[in-house]
C-alpha cells in the first residue's frame, strides 16, 4: 500500500523570491534558505521572511525548484503498519516536519513483510524520492536491500525499529532504559518471578534492547534470568494469549508479567482475568509504549511512555539534513534517543 501526504498545493502567483528579497533588503539566497528552514539562517530572519512571503502571497514552486536542484522534494517512508498507533503517530510527526520545509511525504506499508519492504525500497530508489525513512519489518533477517540504497548514495535514516549493522543515522526510543525502569518498578512492587512476553527474534533493535533491559534489571536486583519464563510472541495477540495460559499452567508462582508492548500486555491482563487470576493482586502486568488502550483496559496498564510523534519529527529533520548535506549535523551522534518515562497505573498498584 502506498499513501501520499501532500502539503498545501502550490498556486500560480506573480511574487518571486527576488521580490521578497528586495522588500526586505536581503539576498535572494537568504530568502530561499529561510523558506526551506535552513539551520544556518537565524530564527528572527526566518520569521521576518515568512511573514513577508505570506503578506505577498508567495508560495514555493516545488516543480521548478526540483528541476533546478535535481530534487523531487519528496521523502519516502516505509513502515510496517499505518493502522498501528505508534506508526500513525510517527507519521504525523514526519508529515509536520516535512511540511515545514515544503516537502511531500510518500508512505509505503509493508504489513510486516520483508519482501514488500525490499520492493518498496527498490521502487523509491528509482528517482522517486530524495531520501528514505524506514522502520524495518518484523521478519527482517538481512539488510542487503538497504546496503544497496547506501551504495546508490540515497540518504537513509532508520527510526524505531533499527539495525546495528547499518552505519546510518537512527532515531530510537529509550528502549533499553525504559525496560530497565519498568522491570525494576515491578520488583519494587514485590514481584519475585516476572515472566516476559518478547518481540520477534530478529535483527530489530527495539525488541532486543527491551529484552536486554529486562535481563539486566533482574541481574542488578539479584534475580537470575530464566529463559523458561520468556515467550516469543512476535507482536501477535493470539500468541500472547496462549503464552500466558501456558506460563500460568506451568508456573503457578509467577507474580509478574512484562510485555514488549502494550497490546500484548493488555492481552495478558484479559487472559489472566479469564483464568480467574487477579490483576494486580496475584499478578502485576506492565507494558511498553503508552498506547491509548493502556487507559481503557481495567485495571489501567502500567507502561513506559515514549513519544512516537517526536521520533517521527526528529527522523524527518534528520533525513532532510542528510538530503541537503547539512554541515551543522556533522558532529551529531549516529543514534538519537528520545526519552521515555515510567507511567504507573492500576495493573501494578500494590
Short mmCIF file of C-alpha atoms in Angstrom, two decimals:
data_model
loop_
_atom_site.label_atom_id
_atom_site.label_comp_id
_atom_site.label_asym_id
_atom_site.label_seq_id
_atom_site.Cartn_x
_atom_site.Cartn_y
_atom_site.Cartn_z
CA UNK A 1 0.00 0.00 0.00
CA UNK A 2 1.26 3.47 -0.88
CA UNK A 3 -0.16 6.69 0.53
CA UNK A 4 0.98 10.18 -0.44
CA UNK A 5 0.71 13.01 2.09
CA UNK A 6 0.59 16.33 0.27
CA UNK A 7 1.34 19.72 1.69
CA UNK A 8 -0.80 22.68 0.69
CA UNK A 9 -0.88 22.79 -3.12
CA UNK A 10 1.06 25.44 -4.97
CA UNK A 11 -0.80 28.15 -6.86
CA UNK A 12 0.48 30.34 -9.64
CA UNK A 13 1.42 33.77 -8.28
CA UNK A 14 3.42 36.67 -9.58
CA UNK A 15 5.54 37.14 -6.47
CA UNK A 16 9.10 35.79 -6.67
CA UNK A 17 11.91 35.23 -4.20
CA UNK A 18 13.61 38.28 -5.66
CA UNK A 19 10.53 40.37 -4.80
CA UNK A 20 10.71 39.28 -1.17
CA UNK A 21 14.46 39.88 -1.05
CA UNK A 22 14.00 43.38 -2.48
CA UNK A 23 11.26 44.18 0.04
CA UNK A 24 13.43 43.11 2.98
CA UNK A 25 16.79 44.29 1.68
CA UNK A 26 18.45 40.88 1.75
CA UNK A 27 19.77 38.44 -0.85
CA UNK A 28 17.53 36.00 -2.77
CA UNK A 29 19.66 33.11 -1.47
CA UNK A 30 18.91 34.14 2.12
CA UNK A 31 15.20 34.20 1.34
CA UNK A 32 15.38 30.78 -0.31
CA UNK A 33 17.24 29.18 2.58
CA UNK A 34 14.92 30.74 5.16
CA UNK A 35 11.84 29.45 3.37
CA UNK A 36 13.37 25.96 3.42
CA UNK A 37 14.11 26.28 7.16
CA UNK A 38 17.88 26.10 6.70
CA UNK A 39 19.61 25.86 10.12
CA UNK A 40 22.24 28.47 9.21
CA UNK A 41 19.56 31.18 8.99
CA UNK A 42 18.62 32.58 12.41
CA UNK A 43 15.04 32.35 13.64
CA UNK A 44 14.35 36.11 13.58
CA UNK A 45 15.35 36.29 9.91
CA UNK A 46 13.24 33.24 9.09
CA UNK A 47 10.24 34.77 10.84
CA UNK A 48 10.57 38.09 9.00
CA UNK A 49 10.94 36.38 5.63
CA UNK A 50 7.99 34.05 6.23
CA UNK A 51 5.80 36.96 7.28
CA UNK A 52 6.72 38.90 4.15
CA UNK A 53 6.18 35.84 1.96
CA UNK A 54 2.72 35.40 3.46
CA UNK A 55 1.92 39.09 3.04
CA UNK A 56 2.97 38.94 -0.63
CA UNK A 57 1.01 35.71 -1.22
CA UNK A 58 4.15 33.79 -2.17
CA UNK A 59 4.31 30.01 -2.43
CA UNK A 60 7.30 27.92 -3.44
CA UNK A 61 7.07 26.31 -6.87
CA UNK A 62 8.39 22.88 -5.96
CA UNK A 63 8.42 21.61 -9.52
CA UNK A 64 10.67 24.43 -10.69
CA UNK A 65 12.84 24.14 -7.58
CA UNK A 66 13.19 20.43 -8.12
CA UNK A 67 14.25 20.86 -11.72
CA UNK A 68 16.90 23.40 -10.73
CA UNK A 69 18.29 21.29 -7.90
CA UNK A 70 17.64 17.84 -9.38
CA UNK A 71 15.40 17.05 -6.40
CA UNK A 72 11.85 15.76 -6.05
CA UNK A 73 11.17 17.46 -2.69
CA UNK A 74 9.58 14.19 -1.63
CA UNK A 75 10.54 11.86 1.24
CA UNK A 76 9.77 8.15 1.11
CA UNK A 77 8.64 6.48 4.34
CA UNK A 78 8.44 2.70 4.74
CA UNK A 79 6.58 1.42 7.81
CA UNK A 80 5.21 -1.96 8.89
CA UNK A 81 1.67 -0.67 9.51
CA UNK A 82 -0.20 2.61 9.25
CA UNK A 83 -3.03 1.38 11.49
CA UNK A 84 -0.71 0.71 14.43
CA UNK A 85 -0.95 3.56 16.97
CA UNK A 86 2.81 4.03 17.19
CA UNK A 87 3.37 4.34 13.46
CA UNK A 88 0.36 6.57 12.84
CA UNK A 89 1.77 8.94 15.47
CA UNK A 90 5.27 8.85 13.97
CA UNK A 91 3.81 9.58 10.53
CA UNK A 92 2.11 12.64 11.97
CA UNK A 93 5.46 13.91 13.22
CA UNK A 94 7.14 13.14 9.90
CA UNK A 95 4.44 14.99 7.98
CA UNK A 96 4.63 18.08 10.19
CA UNK A 97 8.42 18.30 9.92
CA UNK A 98 8.31 17.74 6.15
CA UNK A 99 5.61 20.37 5.62
CA UNK A 100 7.72 22.91 7.46
CA UNK A 101 10.35 22.57 4.72
CA UNK A 102 7.86 22.24 1.86
CA UNK A 103 8.41 18.50 1.37
CA UNK A 104 5.82 15.94 0.35
CA UNK A 105 5.69 12.51 2.04
CA UNK A 106 5.14 9.21 0.25
CA UNK A 107 4.21 6.41 2.68
CA UNK A 108 4.59 2.70 1.95
CA UNK A 109 3.11 0.00 4.22
CA UNK A 110 4.85 -3.39 4.30
CA UNK A 111 2.38 -5.28 6.51
CA UNK A 112 5.42 -6.76 8.29
CA UNK A 113 6.71 -8.34 5.07
CA UNK A 114 10.40 -8.01 4.28
CA UNK A 115 9.57 -8.89 0.65
CA UNK A 116 7.33 -5.82 0.46
CA UNK A 117 9.99 -3.79 2.24
CA UNK A 118 12.55 -4.74 -0.40
CA UNK A 119 10.09 -3.99 -3.21
CA UNK A 120 9.28 -0.53 -1.90
CA UNK A 121 12.94 0.25 -1.28
CA UNK A 122 13.71 -0.54 -4.92
CA UNK A 123 10.75 1.48 -6.17
CA UNK A 124 11.57 4.54 -4.07
CA UNK A 125 15.24 4.42 -5.00
CA UNK A 126 14.34 4.75 -8.70
CA UNK A 127 14.43 8.53 -8.52
CA UNK A 128 11.03 8.97 -6.90
CA UNK A 129 12.25 10.47 -3.62
CA UNK A 130 15.22 12.42 -2.28
CA UNK A 131 15.65 10.23 0.79
CA UNK A 132 14.07 7.34 2.67
CA UNK A 133 12.89 6.88 6.26
CA UNK A 134 12.47 3.27 7.30
CA UNK A 135 11.22 1.24 10.26
CA UNK A 136 12.09 -2.35 9.41
CA UNK A 137 9.56 -5.17 9.19
CA UNK A 138 9.26 -7.80 11.91
CA UNK A 139 10.82 -10.65 9.92
CA UNK A 140 13.86 -8.69 8.70
CA UNK A 141 16.85 -11.02 8.97
CA UNK A 142 19.01 -9.35 6.34
CA UNK A 143 19.79 -5.87 5.12
CA UNK A 144 21.25 -6.25 1.63
CA UNK A 145 18.42 -4.19 0.13
CA UNK A 146 19.36 -1.36 2.47
CA UNK A 147 23.07 -1.53 1.74
CA UNK A 148 22.07 -1.31 -1.92
CA UNK A 149 20.41 2.03 -1.16
CA UNK A 150 23.56 3.29 0.51
CA UNK A 151 25.70 2.16 -2.42
CA UNK A 152 23.46 4.31 -4.63
CA UNK A 153 24.14 7.30 -2.34
CA UNK A 154 20.47 7.52 -1.36
CA UNK A 155 20.06 9.18 2.06
CA UNK A 156 18.62 6.69 4.55
CA UNK A 157 17.55 7.15 8.17
CA UNK A 158 16.13 4.36 10.33
CA UNK A 159 13.63 5.03 13.12
CA UNK A 160 12.20 2.97 15.99
CA UNK A 161 12.94 -0.49 14.54
CA UNK A 162 16.57 -0.19 13.52
CA UNK A 163 19.57 -2.43 12.80
CA UNK A 164 23.02 -2.21 14.39
CA UNK A 165 24.91 -3.39 11.33
CA UNK A 166 23.86 -0.43 9.17
CA UNK A 167 26.04 2.67 9.55
CA UNK A 168 23.25 5.22 9.13
CA UNK A 169 21.57 7.73 11.39
CA UNK A 170 18.95 6.21 13.69
CA UNK A 171 16.22 7.73 15.84
CA UNK A 172 15.02 5.44 18.62
CA UNK A 173 13.09 5.43 21.87
CA UNK A 174 14.94 4.67 25.10
CA UNK A 175 14.02 1.01 24.75
CA UNK A 176 16.75 -0.39 27.00
CA UNK A 177 16.46 2.31 29.65
CA UNK A 178 12.67 2.12 29.69
CA UNK A 179 12.73 -1.65 30.02
CA UNK A 180 15.10 -1.46 32.98
CA UNK A 181 12.85 1.15 34.57
CA UNK A 182 9.60 -0.80 34.30
CA UNK A 183 11.15 -4.12 35.36
CA UNK A 184 12.71 -2.55 38.45
CA UNK A 185 9.35 -0.93 39.22
CA UNK A 186 7.73 -4.39 39.26
CA UNK A 187 10.49 -5.71 41.51
CA UNK A 188 9.93 -2.82 43.93
CA UNK A 189 6.25 -3.74 43.96
CA UNK A 190 7.24 -7.15 45.32
CA UNK A 191 7.34 -9.26 42.15
CA UNK A 192 9.81 -12.13 42.52
CA UNK A 193 9.04 -14.18 39.41
CA UNK A 194 8.47 -11.99 36.35
CA UNK A 195 7.65 -13.60 33.01
CA UNK A 196 8.41 -11.79 29.77
CA UNK A 197 6.37 -11.71 26.54
CA UNK A 198 9.07 -10.94 23.97
CA UNK A 199 9.06 -9.49 20.48
CA UNK A 200 10.48 -11.21 17.39
CA UNK A 201 13.87 -12.90 17.43
CA UNK A 202 15.26 -10.88 14.55
CA UNK A 203 17.71 -8.07 13.87
CA UNK A 204 15.26 -5.46 15.18
CA UNK A 205 16.94 -3.31 17.83
CA UNK A 206 13.95 -2.23 19.88
CA UNK A 207 12.84 -5.79 20.62
CA UNK A 208 16.37 -6.88 21.56
CA UNK A 209 17.02 -3.76 23.65
CA UNK A 210 13.84 -4.26 25.67
CA UNK A 211 14.81 -7.86 26.36
CA UNK A 212 18.30 -6.73 27.40
CA UNK A 213 16.82 -4.15 29.77
CA UNK A 214 14.59 -6.78 31.38
CA UNK A 215 17.54 -9.17 31.83
CA UNK A 216 19.85 -6.51 33.27
CA UNK A 217 17.20 -5.23 35.68
CA UNK A 218 16.79 -8.76 37.04
CA UNK A 219 20.56 -9.18 37.36
CA UNK A 220 21.01 -5.80 39.05
CA UNK A 221 18.47 -6.84 41.67
CA UNK A 222 19.93 -10.27 42.38
CA UNK A 223 17.43 -12.19 40.25
CA UNK A 224 18.65 -14.61 37.58
CA UNK A 225 17.20 -14.54 34.07
CA UNK A 226 15.18 -17.72 33.50
CA UNK A 227 14.65 -18.35 29.79
CA UNK A 228 11.76 -20.70 30.56
CA UNK A 229 9.81 -17.63 31.73
CA UNK A 230 10.15 -15.93 28.35
CA UNK A 231 7.82 -16.49 25.40
CA UNK A 232 8.43 -15.07 21.91
CA UNK A 233 5.12 -13.62 20.76
CA UNK A 234 6.18 -11.66 17.63
CA UNK A 235 3.82 -8.76 18.50
CA UNK A 236 0.96 -11.26 17.93
CA UNK A 237 -2.06 -11.05 20.27
CA UNK A 238 -3.10 -14.68 19.87
CA UNK A 239 0.42 -15.84 20.67
CA UNK A 240 0.37 -13.65 23.77
CA UNK A 241 -2.89 -15.19 24.99
CA UNK A 242 -1.58 -18.72 24.50
CA UNK A 243 1.74 -17.80 26.13
CA UNK A 244 0.03 -16.50 29.28
CA UNK A 245 -2.14 -19.62 29.57
CA UNK A 246 0.90 -21.85 29.15
CA UNK A 247 3.04 -19.90 31.61
CA UNK A 248 0.40 -19.85 34.32
CA UNK A 249 -0.31 -23.57 33.94
CA UNK A 250 3.39 -24.40 34.27
CA UNK A 251 4.41 -21.83 36.90
CA UNK A 252 1.64 -21.01 39.34
CA UNK A 253 4.01 -18.80 41.35
CA UNK A 254 4.50 -16.22 38.57
CA UNK A 255 3.62 -12.87 40.14
CA UNK A 256 4.53 -10.51 37.31
CA UNK A 257 4.24 -10.35 33.52
CA UNK A 258 6.06 -7.73 31.45
CA UNK A 259 5.25 -7.49 27.74
CA UNK A 260 7.31 -5.97 24.93
CA UNK A 261 4.42 -3.66 24.02
CA UNK A 262 1.07 -2.53 25.40
CA UNK A 263 -1.03 -4.60 23.02
CA UNK A 264 0.48 -7.83 24.34
CA UNK A 265 0.27 -6.57 27.92
CA UNK A 266 -3.45 -5.89 27.55
CA UNK A 267 -3.92 -9.42 26.20
CA UNK A 268 -2.08 -10.67 29.28
CA UNK A 269 -4.48 -8.80 31.59
CA UNK A 270 -7.55 -10.09 29.76
CA UNK A 271 -6.24 -13.66 29.75
CA UNK A 272 -5.33 -13.60 33.44
CA UNK A 273 -8.79 -12.32 34.32
CA UNK A 274 -10.38 -15.07 32.21
CA UNK A 275 -8.38 -17.58 34.25
CA UNK A 276 -9.67 -16.10 37.49
CA UNK A 277 -6.30 -14.57 38.38
CA UNK A 278 -6.48 -11.13 39.98
CA UNK A 279 -4.51 -8.23 38.48
CA UNK A 280 -2.58 -6.80 40.28
CA UNK A 281 -3.46 -8.77 43.43
CA UNK A 282 -1.91 -12.03 42.26
CA UNK A 283 -0.01 -10.95 39.14
CA UNK A 284 1.26 -7.48 38.21
CA UNK A 285 1.33 -6.62 34.50
CA UNK A 286 3.35 -3.96 32.65
CA UNK A 287 3.77 -2.99 29.02
CA UNK A 288 5.71 -0.59 26.85
CA UNK A 289 4.50 2.28 24.64
CA UNK A 290 1.64 4.02 26.45
CA UNK A 291 -0.86 3.24 23.70
CA UNK A 292 -4.41 4.63 24.14
CA UNK A 293 -5.59 1.10 25.02
CA UNK A 294 -3.47 1.26 28.19
CA UNK A 295 -6.04 3.61 29.75
CA UNK A 296 -9.08 1.67 28.51
CA UNK A 297 -8.29 -1.75 29.96
CA UNK A 298 -9.28 -2.50 33.56
CA UNK A 299 -7.13 -2.17 35.56
CA UNK A 300 -5.34 0.52 33.62
CA UNK A 301 -1.91 -0.55 32.42
CA UNK A 302 1.42 0.47 33.91
CA UNK A 303 3.72 1.13 30.99
CA UNK A 304 6.65 3.04 29.57
CA UNK A 305 5.64 6.19 27.73
CA UNK A 306 7.71 7.38 24.84
CA UNK A 307 6.97 9.99 22.19
CA UNK A 308 6.29 8.50 18.73
CA UNK A 309 5.38 11.90 17.30
CA UNK A 310 8.77 13.30 18.33
CA UNK A 311 10.56 10.22 16.99
CA UNK A 312 8.92 10.81 13.61
CA UNK A 313 9.61 14.55 13.68
CA UNK A 314 13.29 14.09 14.53
CA UNK A 315 13.67 11.35 11.90
CA UNK A 316 12.24 13.67 9.23
CA UNK A 317 14.51 16.51 10.31
CA UNK A 318 17.46 14.14 10.12
CA UNK A 319 16.68 12.84 6.62
CA UNK A 320 16.21 16.38 5.30
CA UNK A 321 19.54 17.31 6.84
CA UNK A 322 21.11 14.33 5.07
CA UNK A 323 19.47 15.30 1.77
CA UNK A 324 20.86 18.81 1.96
CA UNK A 325 24.20 17.66 3.41
CA UNK A 326 23.63 19.95 6.38
CA UNK A 327 27.09 20.56 7.85
CA UNK A 328 25.58 21.59 11.20
CA UNK A 329 24.59 17.95 11.75
CA UNK A 330 28.08 16.63 11.12
CA UNK A 331 29.07 16.02 14.76
CA UNK A 332 25.72 14.72 15.93
CA UNK A 333 25.58 11.15 17.31
CA UNK A 334 24.65 8.39 14.88
CA UNK A 335 21.86 7.34 17.24
CA UNK A 336 19.43 9.85 18.71
CA UNK A 337 17.43 8.59 21.68
CA UNK A 338 14.03 10.06 22.53
CA UNK A 339 13.40 9.96 26.27
CA UNK A 340 10.93 7.58 27.88
CA UNK A 341 9.22 7.65 31.26
CA UNK A 342 7.51 5.23 33.63
CA UNK A 343 3.73 5.67 33.87
CA UNK A 344 2.34 3.90 36.93
CA UNK A 345 -1.26 2.73 36.77
CA UNK A 346 -3.53 0.16 38.37
CA UNK A 347 -2.02 -3.01 36.90
CA UNK A 348 0.91 -2.77 39.35
CA UNK A 349 -0.82 -0.91 42.21
CA UNK A 350 0.05 -2.91 45.31
#
